[in-house]
CSV table of C-alpha atoms and ligand atoms in Angstrom, one decimal:
chain,number,residue,atom,x,y,z
A,1,VAL,CA,4.0,14.1,-9.6
A,2,ARG,CA,1.4,11.6,-8.1
A,3,THR,CA,2.3,7.9,-8.2
A,4,ILE,CA,-1.1,7.5,-10.0
A,5,GLU,CA,-2.6,10.3,-12.1
A,6,TRP,CA,-5.5,10.9,-14.5
A,7,ASP,CA,-4.5,12.5,-17.6
A,8,GLU,CA,-7.8,14.2,-18.3
A,9,GLN,CA,-6.8,15.6,-21.6
A,10,ASN,CA,-5.9,12.2,-23.1
A,11,GLN,CA,-8.3,10.2,-21.2
A,12,ARG,CA,-5.3,7.8,-20.0
A,13,LEU,CA,-3.8,6.6,-16.7
A,14,ARG,CA,-0.2,7.6,-16.0
A,15,MET,CA,1.9,5.9,-13.4
A,16,ILE,CA,5.4,6.0,-12.2
A,17,ASP,CA,7.2,2.7,-13.3
A,18,GLN,CA,8.4,1.5,-9.9
A,19,ARG,CA,10.3,-1.3,-11.3
A,20,ARG,CA,12.9,1.2,-12.9
A,21,LEU,CA,13.5,3.2,-9.7
A,22,PRO,CA,16.0,4.2,-8.2
A,23,ALA,CA,18.1,4.2,-11.5
A,24,GLU,CA,15.5,5.9,-13.6
A,25,PHE,CA,12.4,7.9,-13.1
A,26,ALA,CA,10.0,7.0,-15.6
A,27,LEU,CA,6.3,7.5,-16.3
A,28,VAL,CA,4.0,5.1,-18.2
A,29,GLU,CA,0.7,5.4,-19.7
A,30,TYR,CA,-2.2,3.1,-19.8
A,31,ASP,CA,-5.0,2.9,-22.4
A,32,ASP,CA,-6.9,-0.1,-21.3
A,33,HIS,CA,-7.7,-2.2,-18.1
A,34,GLN,CA,-5.9,-5.3,-19.3
A,35,ALA,CA,-2.9,-3.4,-19.3
A,36,VAL,CA,-3.6,-1.7,-15.8
A,37,ALA,CA,-4.2,-5.4,-14.5
A,38,GLN,CA,-0.8,-6.5,-16.0
A,39,ALA,CA,1.1,-3.4,-14.5
A,40,ILE,CA,-0.5,-4.4,-11.0
A,41,GLN,CA,0.8,-8.0,-11.4
A,42,THR,CA,4.3,-7.3,-12.5
A,43,MET,CA,4.6,-4.4,-10.0
A,44,VAL,CA,4.9,-1.5,-12.1
A,45,VAL,CA,2.6,-0.1,-9.4
A,46,ARG,CA,2.3,-1.8,-6.0
A,47,GLY,CA,1.6,-1.0,-2.3
A,48,ALA,CA,-1.9,-1.7,-1.2
A,49,PRO,CA,-3.6,1.8,-1.5
A,50,ALA,CA,-1.8,2.4,-4.8
A,51,ILE,CA,-3.1,-0.7,-6.4
A,52,GLY,CA,-6.5,0.1,-5.3
A,53,ALA,CA,-6.5,3.5,-6.6
A,54,ALA,CA,-4.8,2.0,-10.1
A,55,ALA,CA,-7.7,-0.6,-10.2
A,56,GLY,CA,-10.2,2.3,-10.0
A,57,PHE,CA,-8.8,4.0,-12.8
A,58,GLY,CA,-8.6,0.6,-14.6
A,59,LEU,CA,-12.3,0.4,-14.4
A,60,ALA,CA,-12.8,3.9,-15.7
A,61,LEU,CA,-10.5,2.9,-18.7
A,62,ALA,CA,-12.9,-0.2,-19.0
A,63,ALA,CA,-16.0,2.1,-19.1
A,64,LEU,CA,-14.5,4.5,-21.5
A,65,ARG,CA,-13.2,2.1,-24.0
A,66,SER,CA,-16.1,-0.4,-24.0
A,67,THR,CA,-18.1,-0.1,-27.2
A,68,ALA,CA,-21.5,-0.8,-25.4
A,69,SER,CA,-24.1,1.8,-26.2
A,70,GLU,CA,-26.8,0.1,-23.8
A,71,PRO,CA,-26.3,0.4,-20.0
A,72,ALA,CA,-27.0,-3.2,-19.4
A,73,ALA,CA,-24.0,-4.1,-21.9
A,74,LEU,CA,-21.9,-1.5,-20.3
A,75,ARG,CA,-22.6,-2.9,-16.9
A,76,ALA,CA,-21.5,-6.5,-18.2
A,77,ASP,CA,-18.3,-5.0,-19.6
A,78,LEU,CA,-17.6,-3.5,-16.2
A,79,ALA,CA,-18.4,-6.6,-14.4
A,80,ALA,CA,-15.9,-8.6,-16.5
A,81,ALA,CA,-13.2,-5.9,-16.2
A,82,ALA,CA,-13.8,-6.1,-12.3
A,83,GLU,CA,-12.9,-9.6,-12.3
A,84,THR,CA,-9.7,-9.3,-14.4
A,85,LEU,CA,-8.4,-6.3,-12.1
A,86,LYS,CA,-9.3,-8.0,-8.9
A,87,ALA,CA,-7.3,-11.2,-10.0
A,88,ALA,CA,-4.3,-9.3,-10.3
A,89,ARG,CA,-3.0,-9.5,-6.8
A,90,PRO,CA,-4.8,-11.5,-4.2
A,91,THR,CA,-3.5,-10.2,-0.8
A,92,ALA,CA,-4.2,-6.5,-0.7
A,93,VAL,CA,-7.8,-6.0,-0.1
A,94,ASN,CA,-7.7,-2.2,-1.3
A,95,LEU,CA,-7.7,-3.8,-4.8
A,96,ALA,CA,-11.2,-5.5,-4.4
A,97,TRP,CA,-12.4,-2.6,-2.2
A,98,ALA,CA,-11.9,0.0,-4.8
A,99,VAL,CA,-13.4,-2.0,-7.5
A,100,HIS,CA,-16.7,-2.9,-5.4
A,101,ARG,CA,-16.8,0.8,-4.2
A,102,ILE,CA,-17.1,1.9,-7.8
A,103,LEU,CA,-19.6,-1.0,-9.0
A,104,GLU,CA,-21.8,-0.1,-5.9
A,105,HIS,CA,-21.9,3.6,-6.6
A,106,LEU,CA,-23.6,2.9,-10.0
A,107,PRO,CA,-27.0,4.3,-10.1
A,108,ALA,CA,-29.6,1.8,-10.9
A,109,GLU,CA,-31.2,3.7,-13.6
A,110,ALA,CA,-28.7,5.6,-15.9
A,111,SER,CA,-27.7,5.9,-19.5
A,112,ALA,CA,-24.1,4.5,-20.5
A,113,ALA,CA,-22.9,8.0,-20.7
A,114,GLU,CA,-23.9,8.7,-17.3
A,115,LEU,CA,-22.5,5.3,-16.1
A,116,ARG,CA,-19.2,6.3,-17.7
A,117,ARG,CA,-19.2,9.6,-15.9
A,118,VAL,CA,-19.8,8.0,-12.5
A,119,VAL,CA,-17.0,5.4,-12.9
A,120,LEU,CA,-14.4,8.0,-13.7
A,121,ALA,CA,-15.6,10.3,-11.0
A,122,GLU,CA,-15.5,7.8,-8.3
A,123,ALA,CA,-12.1,6.4,-9.1
A,124,GLN,CA,-10.6,10.2,-9.1
A,125,ARG,CA,-12.6,10.4,-5.6
A,126,ILE,CA,-10.8,7.4,-4.5
A,127,ALA,CA,-7.5,8.8,-5.4
A,128,ASP,CA,-8.0,12.0,-4.1
A,129,GLU,CA,-9.4,10.8,-0.7
A,130,ASP,CA,-6.2,8.4,-0.5
A,131,VAL,CA,-4.0,11.5,0.0
A,132,GLU,CA,-6.2,13.2,2.3
A,133,ILE,CA,-6.4,10.0,4.4
A,134,ASN,CA,-2.7,9.6,4.3
A,135,LEU,CA,-2.2,13.0,5.8
A,136,ARG,CA,-4.5,12.3,8.6
A,137,MET,CA,-2.9,9.0,9.6
A,138,ALA,CA,0.5,10.9,9.3
A,139,ARG,CA,-0.7,13.4,11.8
A,140,HIS,CA,-2.1,10.8,14.2
A,141,GLY,CA,1.2,8.6,14.0
A,142,ALA,CA,3.7,11.6,14.2
A,143,ALA,CA,2.8,12.3,17.6
A,144,LEU,CA,4.0,8.9,18.7
A,145,ILE,CA,7.6,9.8,17.3
A,146,HIS,CA,9.8,11.8,19.6
A,147,ASP,CA,12.7,14.2,18.6
A,148,GLY,CA,15.8,12.1,18.5
A,149,ASP,CA,14.0,8.8,17.9
A,150,THR,CA,15.5,5.9,15.5
A,151,VAL,CA,12.7,3.9,13.9
A,152,ILE,CA,12.7,0.9,11.8
A,153,HIS,CA,10.6,0.6,8.6
A,154,HIS,CA,10.0,-2.5,6.3
A,155,CYS,CA,9.2,-2.4,2.7
A,156,ASN,CA,7.9,0.6,0.9
A,157,THR,CA,4.9,2.4,2.3
A,158,GLY,CA,5.8,6.0,1.0
A,159,ALA,CA,4.2,8.1,-1.7
A,160,LEU,CA,5.0,5.4,-4.1
A,161,ALA,CA,2.9,2.6,-2.3
A,162,THR,CA,-0.2,5.1,-2.3
A,163,VAL,CA,-1.4,7.9,-4.5
A,164,ASP,CA,0.8,10.4,-2.4
A,165,TRP,CA,2.3,11.0,0.9
A,166,GLY,CA,2.3,7.3,2.2
A,167,THR,CA,1.2,5.3,5.2
A,168,ALA,CA,4.1,4.3,7.6
A,169,LEU,CA,6.6,6.2,5.8
A,170,GLY,CA,4.0,9.1,5.5
A,171,VAL,CA,4.0,9.1,9.7
A,172,ILE,CA,7.9,9.1,9.5
A,173,ARG,CA,7.7,12.0,6.9
A,174,MET,CA,5.3,14.0,8.9
A,175,ALA,CA,7.5,13.7,12.1
A,176,HIS,CA,10.5,15.1,9.9
A,177,THR,CA,8.3,17.8,8.6
A,178,GLN,CA,7.3,18.8,12.3
A,179,GLY,CA,11.0,19.4,12.8
A,180,LYS,CA,11.7,16.3,14.7
A,181,ARG,CA,15.3,14.9,14.3
A,182,ILE,CA,14.8,11.2,13.3
A,183,HIS,CA,16.7,8.5,11.8
A,184,VAL,CA,15.2,5.7,9.9
A,185,LEU,CA,16.8,2.1,9.8
A,186,VAL,CA,15.4,1.0,6.1
A,187,ASP,CA,14.9,-2.9,5.9
A,188,GLU,CA,16.2,-3.5,2.4
A,189,THR,CA,13.2,-6.2,2.2
A,190,ARG,CA,14.1,-9.1,0.1
A,191,PRO,CA,13.4,-10.4,-2.4
A,192,ARG,CA,12.3,-7.4,-4.5
A,193,LEU,CA,14.1,-5.0,-2.4
A,194,GLN,CA,11.4,-2.2,-2.0
A,195,GLY,CA,13.1,-0.9,1.1
A,196,ALA,CA,16.6,-0.4,-0.8
A,197,ARG,CA,15.2,0.5,-4.1
A,198,LEU,CA,12.2,2.7,-3.1
A,199,THR,CA,12.1,3.7,0.5
A,200,ALA,CA,15.7,4.7,0.4
A,201,TRP,CA,15.0,6.8,-2.7
A,202,GLU,CA,12.1,8.6,-1.1
A,203,LEU,CA,14.0,9.1,2.1
A,204,SER,CA,16.9,10.8,0.0
A,205,GLN,CA,14.1,13.0,-1.9
A,206,TYR,CA,12.8,14.2,1.6
A,207,GLY,CA,16.3,14.8,3.2
A,208,ILE,CA,15.4,12.2,6.2
A,209,PRO,CA,18.5,10.7,7.4
A,210,TYR,CA,18.7,6.9,7.1
A,211,ASP,CA,20.7,3.8,6.9
A,212,LEU,CA,19.9,0.7,4.7
A,213,ILE,CA,20.1,-2.6,6.6
A,214,SER,CA,19.7,-6.3,5.6
A,215,ASP,CA,16.5,-7.6,6.9
A,216,GLY,CA,18.3,-10.0,9.3
A,217,ALA,CA,20.1,-7.1,11.1
A,218,ALA,CA,16.8,-5.7,12.4
A,219,GLY,CA,17.2,-8.0,15.6
A,220,TYR,CA,20.7,-6.8,16.2
A,221,PHE,CA,19.6,-3.1,16.1
A,222,LEU,CA,16.6,-3.7,18.3
A,223,SER,CA,18.4,-5.9,20.9
A,224,SER,CA,21.2,-3.4,21.3
A,225,GLY,CA,18.8,-0.8,22.3
A,226,GLN,CA,19.1,1.6,19.2
A,227,VAL,CA,15.5,1.6,17.9
A,228,GLN,CA,12.6,3.4,19.6
A,229,ALA,CA,9.7,2.1,17.3
A,230,ALA,CA,8.8,0.3,14.2
A,231,PHE,CA,6.3,1.5,11.6
A,232,PHE,CA,5.0,-0.7,8.7
A,233,GLY,CA,1.9,-0.8,6.7
A,234,GLY,CA,-0.5,-3.6,5.9
A,235,ASP,CA,-2.1,-5.1,2.9
A,236,ARG,CA,-5.1,-6.8,4.6
A,237,MET,CA,-6.1,-6.5,8.1
A,238,ALA,CA,-8.6,-8.9,9.7
A,239,ALA,CA,-11.3,-7.9,12.3
A,240,ASN,CA,-9.1,-8.8,15.0
A,241,GLY,CA,-6.2,-6.7,14.0
A,242,ASP,CA,-3.9,-9.6,12.6
A,243,VAL,CA,-2.4,-8.0,9.7
A,244,ALA,CA,-0.7,-9.3,6.5
A,245,ASN,CA,2.1,-7.2,5.3
A,246,LYS,CA,5.2,-7.7,3.2
A,247,ILE,CA,7.1,-10.9,4.0
A,248,GLY,CA,9.5,-10.3,7.1
A,249,THR,CA,7.1,-8.0,9.0
A,250,TYR,CA,6.0,-10.8,11.2
A,251,MET,CA,9.8,-11.5,12.3
A,252,LEU,CA,10.4,-7.7,12.8
A,253,ALA,CA,7.2,-7.6,15.1
A,254,LEU,CA,8.5,-10.7,17.0
A,255,ALA,CA,12.0,-9.1,17.5
A,256,CYS,CA,10.2,-5.8,18.7
A,257,ARG,CA,8.2,-7.6,21.1
A,258,ASP,CA,11.2,-9.4,22.5
A,259,ASN,CA,13.0,-6.1,23.0
A,260,SER,CA,9.9,-4.1,24.4
A,261,VAL,CA,10.1,-1.8,21.2
A,262,SER,CA,6.6,-0.5,20.1
A,263,ALA,CA,5.5,-1.9,16.8
A,264,TYR,CA,2.7,0.1,14.8
A,265,SER,CA,0.8,-1.2,11.8
A,266,VAL,CA,-0.4,2.1,9.7
A,267,VAL,CA,-3.5,1.2,7.5
A,268,PRO,CA,-6.3,3.2,6.0
A,269,THR,CA,-9.6,1.8,6.9
A,270,SER,CA,-10.0,0.5,3.2
A,271,THR,CA,-7.2,-2.1,4.3
A,272,ILE,CA,-9.4,-3.4,7.2
A,273,ASP,CA,-11.4,-6.4,6.1
A,274,LEU,CA,-14.0,-7.0,8.7
A,275,SER,CA,-15.4,-9.9,6.8
A,276,LEU,CA,-12.3,-11.9,8.1
A,277,VAL,CA,-12.2,-13.2,11.7
A,278,SER,CA,-8.6,-13.6,11.9
A,279,GLY,CA,-5.4,-13.2,9.7
A,280,ALA,CA,-5.6,-17.0,9.1
A,281,GLN,CA,-8.2,-16.3,6.6
A,282,ILE,CA,-6.2,-13.9,4.6
A,283,PRO,CA,-4.8,-15.2,1.1
A,284,ILE,CA,-1.3,-15.0,0.8
A,285,GLU,CA,0.3,-14.5,-2.6
A,286,LEU,CA,2.9,-16.9,-3.8
A,287,ARG,CA,5.2,-15.1,-6.4
A,288,ASP,CA,7.6,-16.4,-8.8
A,289,PRO,CA,10.5,-18.3,-7.2
A,290,THR,CA,13.0,-16.5,-9.7
A,291,GLU,CA,12.3,-13.3,-7.4
A,292,VAL,CA,14.2,-15.0,-4.9
A,293,LEU,CA,16.7,-16.9,-7.1
A,294,SER,CA,17.8,-13.9,-9.2
A,295,LEU,CA,19.9,-12.3,-6.8
A,296,GLN,CA,23.5,-11.8,-8.0
A,297,VAL,CA,26.8,-10.9,-6.0
A,298,ASP,CA,29.9,-10.0,-7.7
A,299,GLY,CA,28.0,-10.5,-11.0
A,300,SER,CA,27.1,-14.2,-10.5
A,301,PRO,CA,23.9,-15.7,-9.2
A,302,VAL,CA,24.1,-16.7,-5.5
A,303,ALA,CA,22.0,-19.9,-6.0
A,304,PRO,CA,23.5,-23.0,-7.5
A,305,ALA,CA,22.1,-24.1,-11.0
A,306,GLY,CA,19.0,-26.0,-10.2
A,307,ALA,CA,18.1,-24.4,-7.0
A,308,THR,CA,14.7,-24.3,-6.0
A,309,ALA,CA,13.0,-21.3,-4.0
A,310,LEU,CA,9.5,-20.5,-2.3
A,311,ASN,CA,8.5,-17.0,-2.4
A,312,PRO,CA,5.5,-16.2,-0.2
A,313,ALA,CA,5.0,-12.1,-0.9
A,314,PHE,CA,3.4,-11.7,2.6
A,315,ASP,CA,3.3,-12.9,6.3
A,316,VAL,CA,0.7,-12.3,9.0
A,317,THR,CA,1.8,-10.6,12.0
A,318,PRO,CA,-0.8,-11.5,14.8
A,319,SER,CA,-2.3,-8.3,16.5
A,320,ARG,CA,-1.1,-9.3,19.9
A,321,LEU,CA,2.3,-8.2,18.6
A,322,LEU,CA,1.2,-4.7,17.7
A,323,THR,CA,1.2,-1.9,20.2
A,324,GLY,CA,-1.3,-0.1,18.0
A,325,ILE,CA,-2.9,0.5,14.7
A,326,ILE,CA,-2.7,3.9,13.1
A,327,THR,CA,-5.8,4.7,11.0
A,328,GLU,CA,-7.1,8.0,9.6
A,329,ALA,CA,-9.6,7.8,12.4
A,330,GLY,CA,-7.1,7.7,15.1
A,331,VAL,CA,-4.6,5.2,16.6
A,332,VAL,CA,-6.3,2.2,17.8
A,333,TYR,CA,-5.6,0.0,20.8
A,334,PRO,CA,-6.8,-3.3,22.0
A,335,PRO,CA,-9.3,-4.8,22.3
A,336,TYR,CA,-9.0,-4.7,18.5
A,337,GLU,CA,-12.3,-6.7,17.8
A,338,ILE,CA,-14.2,-3.8,19.1
A,339,ASN,CA,-12.0,-0.7,18.5
A,340,LEU,CA,-11.1,-1.4,15.0
A,341,ARG,CA,-15.0,-1.8,14.0
A,342,ARG,CA,-15.3,1.5,15.7
A,343,ALA,CA,-12.5,3.1,13.7
A,344,VAL,CA,-14.1,1.9,10.6
A,345,GLN,CA,-17.5,3.3,11.6
A,346,ALA,CA,-16.0,6.7,12.4
A,347,ALA,CA,-14.1,6.8,9.2
A,348,HIS,CA,-17.4,6.1,7.1
A,349,SER,CA,-19.2,8.9,9.0
A,350,GLU,CA,-16.4,11.5,8.4
A,351,ALA,CA,-16.4,10.4,4.7
A,352,ALA,CA,-20.3,10.8,4.4
A,353,ARG,CA,-20.0,14.3,5.9
B,401,MRU,O1,4.3,-6.4,-2.8
B,401,MRU,P1,4.1,-5.1,-2.5
B,401,MRU,O2,5.3,-4.1,-2.7
B,401,MRU,O3,2.8,-4.4,-3.1
B,401,MRU,O4,3.9,-4.9,-0.8
B,401,MRU,C1,3.7,-3.7,-0.3
B,401,MRU,C2,3.7,-3.7,1.2
B,401,MRU,O5,3.7,-4.9,1.7
B,401,MRU,C3,3.3,-2.6,2.0
B,401,MRU,O6,3.8,-2.5,3.1
B,401,MRU,C4,1.9,-2.4,2.1
B,401,MRU,O7,0.9,-2.3,0.8
B,401,MRU,C5,1.3,-1.4,3.0
B,401,MRU,S1,2.0,0.2,2.4
B,401,MRU,C6,1.0,1.3,1.8
């Protein structure tokens, strides 16, 4: 089962409801783009490539459900739906990337029926390509993992964060598939616990040995020489390699640098936003403080009544803390300003073939 799948027969979008894992594996169906935007906002679906693919199918639903019979009216409906979908979450650039890619693909002269066909076909192409790209990144990245390594991982970057296979967790999964004996330290990833709930669940499915650790324990394991490398994903990478990823990634990368442990960001080129000079320009999503305050221990809320909280969902890791950036075009090393641009061009040329 893919995380995101188009139901051809019923012309609907089907996704795994990630809010219910690991207690329950449930699929939910979507019939209109507003509901897809809400599913992205409430994190039924999450992870940068996954929300890009979901938004693509959201646009397809907008095209199919629009009552417009004239191409101009349909284009207007699509433009409005694109704005709704893009507004769902601000940090992961894959969301806007997918929506723009589909809109740019629309032929100048076409009937409404033809436009509908093109939107759905392009959404499907984005989803299928995601799986291919993840496998390519996984092969490049797995070469950096050695038999017997312990690696540390933040958030969830697996099949659930993509259409299938995964980015950083996909690299780890590929190394395991190649027969390397590896152990994964899984950051639980407060406040929404994507590591504890989703990554641990995925690793159990794949039979990859792991231990869950609290986020703050990473420094202990890194400083005691028990970790050979860190792998994490990215939600938006600027042209200089600075990368916004799940909150806590920056502190993990700092601790890696202090202990001379390699830190790799694994990102498809669709996550690279060359329009941004540095990470300072990346918009950071601030989520509802209740996500931080709702933690319970022994059945009681940990925070006192009336406590307030701040909840930035992402932080920016400066590229100077990265050992390398794993993309579908290969592993990119400094100088990132030059080599990331080359990787993006190489990926475009490969896709055009
Ligand atoms: O808030 P989320 O769960 O959508 O955040 C996801 C991450 O930060 C991932 O690490 C990132 O999307 C890259 S994984 C494909």
